[in-house]
Amino acid sequence: MEFKLIIKKINNTLTKEEEIIFNNWFNESKIHQDYFLKVKNNYQKNIDSVNKDAAWMAVNKKIVSKKKNNKWKYAIAASVALIISASYYYFSSTYNISKKNTTVAQQKIKIGTDKATLTLEDGSFVALEKGKTYNSENIQSNGEKLVYYSSKKETQPKIVYNYLTVPRGGQFFVELSDNTKVWLNSESQLKYPVTFIPGEPRKVELIYGEAYFDVSPSTEHKGAKFNVLTQEQEIEVLGTAFNVKAYRDETSIYTTLVEGKVSLIVGDEKQFLKPGQQSTFNSESNTIKLATVDTYNETSWKEGVFSFNNMPLKKIMKVLSRWYRIDVTFINNEVEHVKFNGVLRKDQQLEDILSVINSTTEINYTINEKTIIIK
């Protein structure tokens, strides 16, 4: 069940359908009932201190400014979610919840930022980060994004490749020469041609990590399809928006279709995805499973948001470890399966995020330099 339904229940704004969903969840176990009461008590204790009117004005401003963009609905969803998480964060940090269970390092752990390394065709490296610019014949970077331009030469372009590598604690945006837009998450690497050959398939490779693709339609490129290679899987695209997660330390590749149409090719098997579906390819069993998912939860990272929807603590800490460049150790393995619901900003200090999680799960943790120890 989504965390926002708990907030709506507290405010008596549930629809009839949502009331049924909430009641089913609430009556499932005493754990759910205790969880709800804890959130309700904390929320009612401090919600008056949150300037909700100002927050909603900010949301409305985003709606007006983004209506011309077909991605505006994601910005709105993120803004609404942030009101909930901001309210939630306020009472957890104001009352210093469970500080007796934590030991915070004197030096704060750094928040992730825009940064990457560009590897050129001759093997040389270019560091991309805020405050540094890079320009060449058909490449420009202001340190926060990288943009490629189509070659103006009349001769047939030669296929040469660049690599964009994003480290732990980083993220980066690149616009390819065909106007395809790619957001790369922490600990990711993308291989792509500097210029695509007109009419021929446009192929890139997500060597590892996570990327969100907004693909330029094939109709604008003489019908040329767009293909994304990921380890043992190939994604064939006509023009669409989708997310691919293929980390080296995970045995599964997750492909989530936001809009349009893609097909997955694994060996001789071909599987089509519909918008709102996610495929999970398990490299050990060589199988593909399809499921309907909330695409916002899968793609919110590129909007600067962590969306944890009933996610086990082990998976949450893996996400946080990549963004904050930390290591995580679980002393008690049972705690790995404790689940958390919440939407949090990626520009928050790690200590603040841990406090929010701690306020509902009551986990005990310590911070030893760049290692989080969960007991």
GROMACS .gro file of C-alpha atoms in nm, residues 6-284:
model
  279
    6ILE     CA    1  -0.192   0.675   0.534
    7ILE     CA    2  -0.166   1.054   0.514
    8LYS     CA    3  -0.505   1.074   0.339
    9LYS     CA    4  -0.658   0.851   0.611
   10ILE     CA    5  -0.526   1.084   0.880
   11ASN     CA    6  -0.678   1.380   0.695
   12ASN     CA    7  -1.006   1.194   0.621
   13THR     CA    8  -0.968   1.240   0.245
   14LEU     CA    9  -0.973   0.878   0.128
   15THR     CA   10  -1.206   0.785  -0.157
   16LYS     CA   11  -1.432   0.481  -0.114
   17GLU     CA   12  -1.192   0.266  -0.317
   18GLU     CA   13  -0.893   0.390  -0.119
   19GLU     CA   14  -1.078   0.330   0.208
   20ILE     CA   15  -1.119  -0.038   0.113
   21ILE     CA   16  -0.748  -0.066   0.029
   22PHE     CA   17  -0.649   0.102   0.354
   23ASN     CA   18  -0.883  -0.112   0.570
   24ASN     CA   19  -0.755  -0.434   0.411
   25TRP     CA   20  -0.397  -0.331   0.483
   26PHE     CA   21  -0.477  -0.205   0.836
   27ASN     CA   22  -0.657  -0.528   0.933
   28GLU     CA   23  -0.384  -0.754   0.799
   29SER     CA   24  -0.168  -0.738   1.112
   30LYS     CA   25  -0.098  -0.561   1.438
   31ILE     CA   26   0.231  -0.440   1.288
   32HIS     CA   27   0.035  -0.238   1.031
   33GLN     CA   28  -0.192  -0.100   1.302
   34ASP     CA   29   0.101   0.005   1.523
   35TYR     CA   30   0.276   0.158   1.222
   36PHE     CA   31  -0.031   0.367   1.136
   37LEU     CA   32  -0.077   0.489   1.494
   38LYS     CA   33   0.287   0.591   1.517
   39VAL     CA   34   0.271   0.792   1.194
   40LYS     CA   35  -0.062   0.945   1.297
   41ASN     CA   36   0.066   1.056   1.638
   42ASN     CA   37   0.381   1.213   1.497
   43TYR     CA   38   0.200   1.370   1.205
   44GLN     CA   39  -0.072   1.532   1.413
   45LYS     CA   40   0.182   1.649   1.669
   46ASN     CA   41   0.379   1.857   1.423
   47ILE     CA   42   0.193   1.901   1.094
   48ASP     CA   43   0.076   2.249   1.197
   49SER     CA   44   0.436   2.366   1.177
   50VAL     CA   45   0.457   2.283   0.806
   51ASN     CA   46   0.359   2.559   0.566
   52LYS     CA   47   0.131   2.348   0.347
   53ASP     CA   48  -0.013   2.651   0.162
   54ALA     CA   49   0.331   2.756   0.047
   55ALA     CA   50   0.412   2.401  -0.057
   56TRP     CA   51   0.095   2.372  -0.264
   57MET     CA   52   0.166   2.711  -0.424
   58ALA     CA   53   0.502   2.570  -0.532
   59VAL     CA   54   0.328   2.266  -0.679
   60ASN     CA   55   0.083   2.487  -0.869
   61LYS     CA   56   0.372   2.693  -1.004
   62LYS     CA   57   0.537   2.377  -1.136
   63ILE     CA   58   0.211   2.268  -1.300
   64VAL     CA   59   0.171   2.600  -1.483
   65SER     CA   60   0.534   2.612  -1.598
   66LYS     CA   61   0.547   2.251  -1.715
   67LYS     CA   62   0.213   2.200  -1.892
   68LYS     CA   63   0.377   2.235  -2.231
   69ASN     CA   64   0.607   1.945  -2.150
   70ASN     CA   65   0.461   1.595  -2.175
   71LYS     CA   66   0.673   1.498  -1.873
   72TRP     CA   67   0.498   1.755  -1.647
   73LYS     CA   68   0.296   1.489  -1.468
   74TYR     CA   69   0.616   1.344  -1.319
   75ALA     CA   70   0.722   1.683  -1.186
   76ILE     CA   71   0.381   1.725  -1.022
   77ALA     CA   72   0.394   1.380  -0.868
   78ALA     CA   73   0.738   1.452  -0.730
   79SER     CA   74   0.627   1.786  -0.587
   80VAL     CA   75   0.323   1.639  -0.412
   81ALA     CA   76   0.536   1.359  -0.273
   82LEU     CA   77   0.786   1.609  -0.141
   83ILE     CA   78   0.515   1.786   0.061
   84ILE     CA   79   0.443   1.460   0.238
   85SER     CA   80   0.809   1.378   0.295
   86ALA     CA   81   0.890   1.734   0.404
   87SER     CA   82   0.614   1.720   0.665
   88TYR     CA   83   0.730   1.379   0.772
   89TYR     CA   84   1.093   1.488   0.789
   90TYR     CA   85   1.004   1.796   0.995
   91PHE     CA   86   0.863   1.613   1.291
   92SER     CA   87   1.130   1.344   1.285
   93SER     CA   88   1.419   1.590   1.286
   94THR     CA   89   1.257   1.849   1.516
   95TYR     CA   90   1.203   1.598   1.792
   96ASN     CA   91   1.539   1.431   1.738
   97ILE     CA   92   1.380   1.085   1.723
   98SER     CA   93   1.584   0.796   1.861
   99LYS     CA   94   1.914   0.982   1.865
  100LYS     CA   95   2.019   0.758   2.148
  101ASN     CA   96   2.036   0.475   1.893
  102THR     CA   97   2.272   0.654   1.656
  103THR     CA   98   2.628   0.772   1.649
  104VAL     CA   99   2.690   1.033   1.380
  105ALA     CA  100   3.037   1.090   1.241
  106GLN     CA  101   3.180   1.437   1.300
  107GLN     CA  102   3.222   1.496   0.927
  108LYS     CA  103   2.899   1.469   0.727
  109ILE     CA  104   2.886   1.217   0.445
  110LYS     CA  105   2.877   1.404   0.115
  111ILE     CA  106   2.559   1.413  -0.094
  112GLY     CA  107   2.588   1.285  -0.451
  113THR     CA  108   2.615   1.535  -0.737
  114ASP     CA  109   2.644   1.572  -1.115
  115LYS     CA  110   2.977   1.424  -1.221
  116ALA     CA  111   3.114   1.175  -1.472
  117THR     CA  112   3.419   1.080  -1.674
  118LEU     CA  113   3.407   1.101  -2.053
  119THR     CA  114   3.637   0.861  -2.239
  120LEU     CA  115   3.710   0.979  -2.593
  121GLU     CA  116   3.781   0.764  -2.899
  122ASP     CA  117   4.158   0.809  -2.856
  123GLY     CA  118   4.142   0.676  -2.499
  124SER     CA  119   4.188   1.012  -2.327
  125PHE     CA  120   3.974   1.111  -2.029
  126VAL     CA  121   3.774   1.425  -1.955
  127ALA     CA  122   3.644   1.495  -1.604
  128LEU     CA  123   3.292   1.638  -1.613
  129GLU     CA  124   3.166   1.820  -1.305
  130LYS     CA  125   3.015   2.148  -1.193
  131GLY     CA  126   3.236   2.445  -1.267
  132LYS     CA  127   3.420   2.277  -1.555
  133THR     CA  128   3.334   2.318  -1.923
  134TYR     CA  129   3.441   2.106  -2.218
  135ASN     CA  130   3.402   2.183  -2.590
  136SER     CA  131   3.515   2.004  -2.905
  137GLU     CA  132   3.402   1.995  -3.266
  138ASN     CA  133   3.060   1.840  -3.193
  139ILE     CA  134   3.053   1.803  -2.813
  140GLN     CA  135   2.968   2.054  -2.542
  141SER     CA  136   2.947   2.022  -2.165
  142ASN     CA  137   2.878   2.279  -1.897
  143GLY     CA  138   2.978   2.035  -1.625
  144GLU     CA  139   2.618   1.932  -1.552
  145LYS     CA  140   2.522   1.779  -1.887
  146LEU     CA  141   2.684   1.657  -2.207
  147VAL     CA  142   2.543   1.734  -2.552
  148TYR     CA  143   2.644   1.585  -2.890
  149TYR     CA  144   2.564   1.749  -3.222
  150SER     CA  145   2.515   1.581  -3.559
  151SER     CA  146   2.809   1.602  -3.793
  152LYS     CA  147   2.770   1.871  -4.060
  153LYS     CA  148   3.018   1.702  -4.292
  154GLU     CA  149   2.875   1.567  -4.618
  155THR     CA  150   3.094   1.255  -4.608
  156GLN     CA  151   2.961   0.934  -4.456
  157PRO     CA  152   3.034   0.949  -4.081
  158LYS     CA  153   3.266   0.692  -3.929
  159ILE     CA  154   3.144   0.502  -3.624
  160VAL     CA  155   3.362   0.593  -3.327
  161TYR     CA  156   3.259   0.539  -2.966
  162ASN     CA  157   3.271   0.740  -2.649
  163TYR     CA  158   3.215   0.610  -2.295
  164LEU     CA  159   3.039   0.802  -2.019
  165THR     CA  160   3.117   0.664  -1.673
  166VAL     CA  161   2.932   0.783  -1.363
  167PRO     CA  162   3.094   0.687  -1.029
  168ARG     CA  163   2.928   0.614  -0.697
  169GLY     CA  164   2.794   0.939  -0.562
  170GLY     CA  165   2.726   1.075  -0.908
  171GLN     CA  166   2.466   1.116  -1.180
  172PHE     CA  167   2.476   1.270  -1.527
  173PHE     CA  168   2.270   1.362  -1.832
  174VAL     CA  169   2.375   1.317  -2.194
  175GLU     CA  170   2.198   1.407  -2.517
  176LEU     CA  171   2.320   1.191  -2.804
  177SER     CA  172   2.371   1.315  -3.158
  178ASP     CA  173   2.026   1.183  -3.265
  179ASN     CA  174   1.862   1.392  -2.986
  180THR     CA  175   1.800   1.086  -2.767
  181LYS     CA  176   1.820   1.193  -2.403
  182VAL     CA  177   1.980   0.966  -2.141
  183TRP     CA  178   1.993   1.008  -1.763
  184LEU     CA  179   2.262   0.794  -1.596
  185ASN     CA  180   2.236   0.697  -1.231
  186SER     CA  181   2.520   0.635  -0.986
  187GLU     CA  182   2.776   0.366  -1.069
  188SER     CA  183   2.684   0.338  -1.438
  189GLN     CA  184   2.863   0.328  -1.774
  190LEU     CA  185   2.724   0.392  -2.123
  191LYS     CA  186   2.895   0.323  -2.457
  192TYR     CA  187   2.760   0.507  -2.762
  193PRO     CA  188   2.861   0.635  -3.108
  194VAL     CA  189   2.969   0.996  -3.137
  195THR     CA  190   2.759   1.012  -3.456
  196PHE     CA  191   2.502   0.765  -3.588
  197ILE     CA  192   2.497   0.658  -3.954
  198PRO     CA  193   2.170   0.778  -4.115
  199GLY     CA  194   1.919   0.499  -4.177
  200GLU     CA  195   2.117   0.234  -3.989
  201PRO     CA  196   2.020   0.096  -3.643
  202ARG     CA  197   2.124   0.328  -3.361
  203LYS     CA  198   2.298   0.105  -3.109
  204VAL     CA  199   2.424   0.194  -2.761
  205GLU     CA  200   2.536  -0.027  -2.473
  206LEU     CA  201   2.458   0.012  -2.106
  207ILE     CA  202   2.765  -0.173  -1.987
  208TYR     CA  203   2.646  -0.160  -1.627
  209GLY     CA  204   2.430   0.048  -1.398
  210GLU     CA  205   2.099   0.227  -1.450
  211ALA     CA  206   1.977   0.462  -1.722
  212TYR     CA  207   1.656   0.631  -1.827
  213PHE     CA  208   1.615   0.674  -2.205
  214ASP     CA  209   1.393   0.923  -2.385
  215VAL     CA  210   1.450   0.801  -2.741
  216SER     CA  211   1.424   1.019  -3.049
  217PRO     CA  212   1.157   0.857  -3.277
  218SER     CA  213   1.266   0.638  -3.567
  219THR     CA  214   1.047   0.849  -3.797
  220GLU     CA  215   1.299   1.130  -3.756
  221HIS     CA  216   1.591   0.904  -3.854
  222LYS     CA  217   1.485   0.734  -4.178
  223GLY     CA  218   1.311   0.459  -3.982
  224ALA     CA  219   1.626   0.360  -3.793
  225LYS     CA  220   1.545   0.168  -3.477
  226PHE     CA  221   1.720   0.233  -3.147
  227ASN     CA  222   1.881  -0.063  -2.967
  228VAL     CA  223   2.013  -0.081  -2.612
  229LEU     CA  224   2.245  -0.371  -2.529
  230THR     CA  225   2.271  -0.479  -2.164
  231GLN     CA  226   2.481  -0.783  -2.083
  232GLU     CA  227   2.274  -1.078  -2.214
  233GLN     CA  228   1.970  -0.871  -2.313
  234GLU     CA  229   1.891  -0.644  -2.606
  235ILE     CA  230   1.614  -0.383  -2.613
  236GLU     CA  231   1.470  -0.281  -2.949
  237VAL     CA  232   1.300   0.058  -2.955
  238LEU     CA  233   1.097   0.256  -3.208
  239GLY     CA  234   1.080   0.577  -3.005
  240THR     CA  235   0.982   0.577  -2.641
  241ALA     CA  236   1.073   0.638  -2.275
  242PHE     CA  237   1.198   0.358  -2.053
  243ASN     CA  238   1.428   0.276  -1.763
  244VAL     CA  239   1.693   0.002  -1.754
  245LYS     CA  240   1.868  -0.120  -1.439
  246ALA     CA  241   2.155  -0.364  -1.491
  247TYR     CA  242   2.401  -0.337  -1.204
  248ARG     CA  243   2.700  -0.567  -1.185
  249ASP     CA  244   2.624  -0.675  -0.827
  250GLU     CA  245   2.268  -0.785  -0.912
  251THR     CA  246   2.163  -1.102  -1.094
  252SER     CA  247   1.858  -0.943  -1.260
  253ILE     CA  248   1.809  -0.677  -1.527
  254TYR     CA  249   1.499  -0.461  -1.482
  255THR     CA  250   1.342  -0.286  -1.781
  256THR     CA  251   1.050  -0.051  -1.711
  257LEU     CA  252   0.846   0.098  -1.997
  258VAL     CA  253   0.701   0.442  -1.927
  259GLU     CA  254   0.554   0.514  -2.269
  260GLY     CA  255   0.572   0.379  -2.624
  261LYS     CA  256   0.673   0.025  -2.716
  262VAL     CA  257   0.985  -0.187  -2.677
  263SER     CA  258   1.075  -0.548  -2.731
  264LEU     CA  259   1.329  -0.747  -2.530
  265ILE     CA  260   1.550  -0.999  -2.704
  266VAL     CA  261   1.721  -1.271  -2.499
  267GLY     CA  262   1.867  -1.547  -2.714
  268ASP     CA  263   1.585  -1.663  -2.940
  269GLU     CA  264   1.313  -1.524  -2.712
  270LYS     CA  265   1.140  -1.194  -2.786
  271GLN     CA  266   0.911  -1.025  -2.534
  272PHE     CA  267   0.707  -0.706  -2.587
  273LEU     CA  268   0.639  -0.458  -2.309
  274LYS     CA  269   0.338  -0.232  -2.264
  275PRO     CA  270   0.351   0.104  -2.082
  276GLY     CA  271   0.347   0.047  -1.706
  277GLN     CA  272   0.509  -0.296  -1.735
  278GLN     CA  273   0.845  -0.406  -1.601
  279SER     CA  274   1.041  -0.707  -1.718
  280THR     CA  275   1.283  -0.886  -1.489
  281PHE     CA  276   1.546  -1.091  -1.667
  282ASN     CA  277   1.727  -1.331  -1.435
  283SER     CA  278   2.071  -1.411  -1.575
  284GLU     CA  279   2.106  -1.722  -1.357
   0.00000   0.00000   0.00000
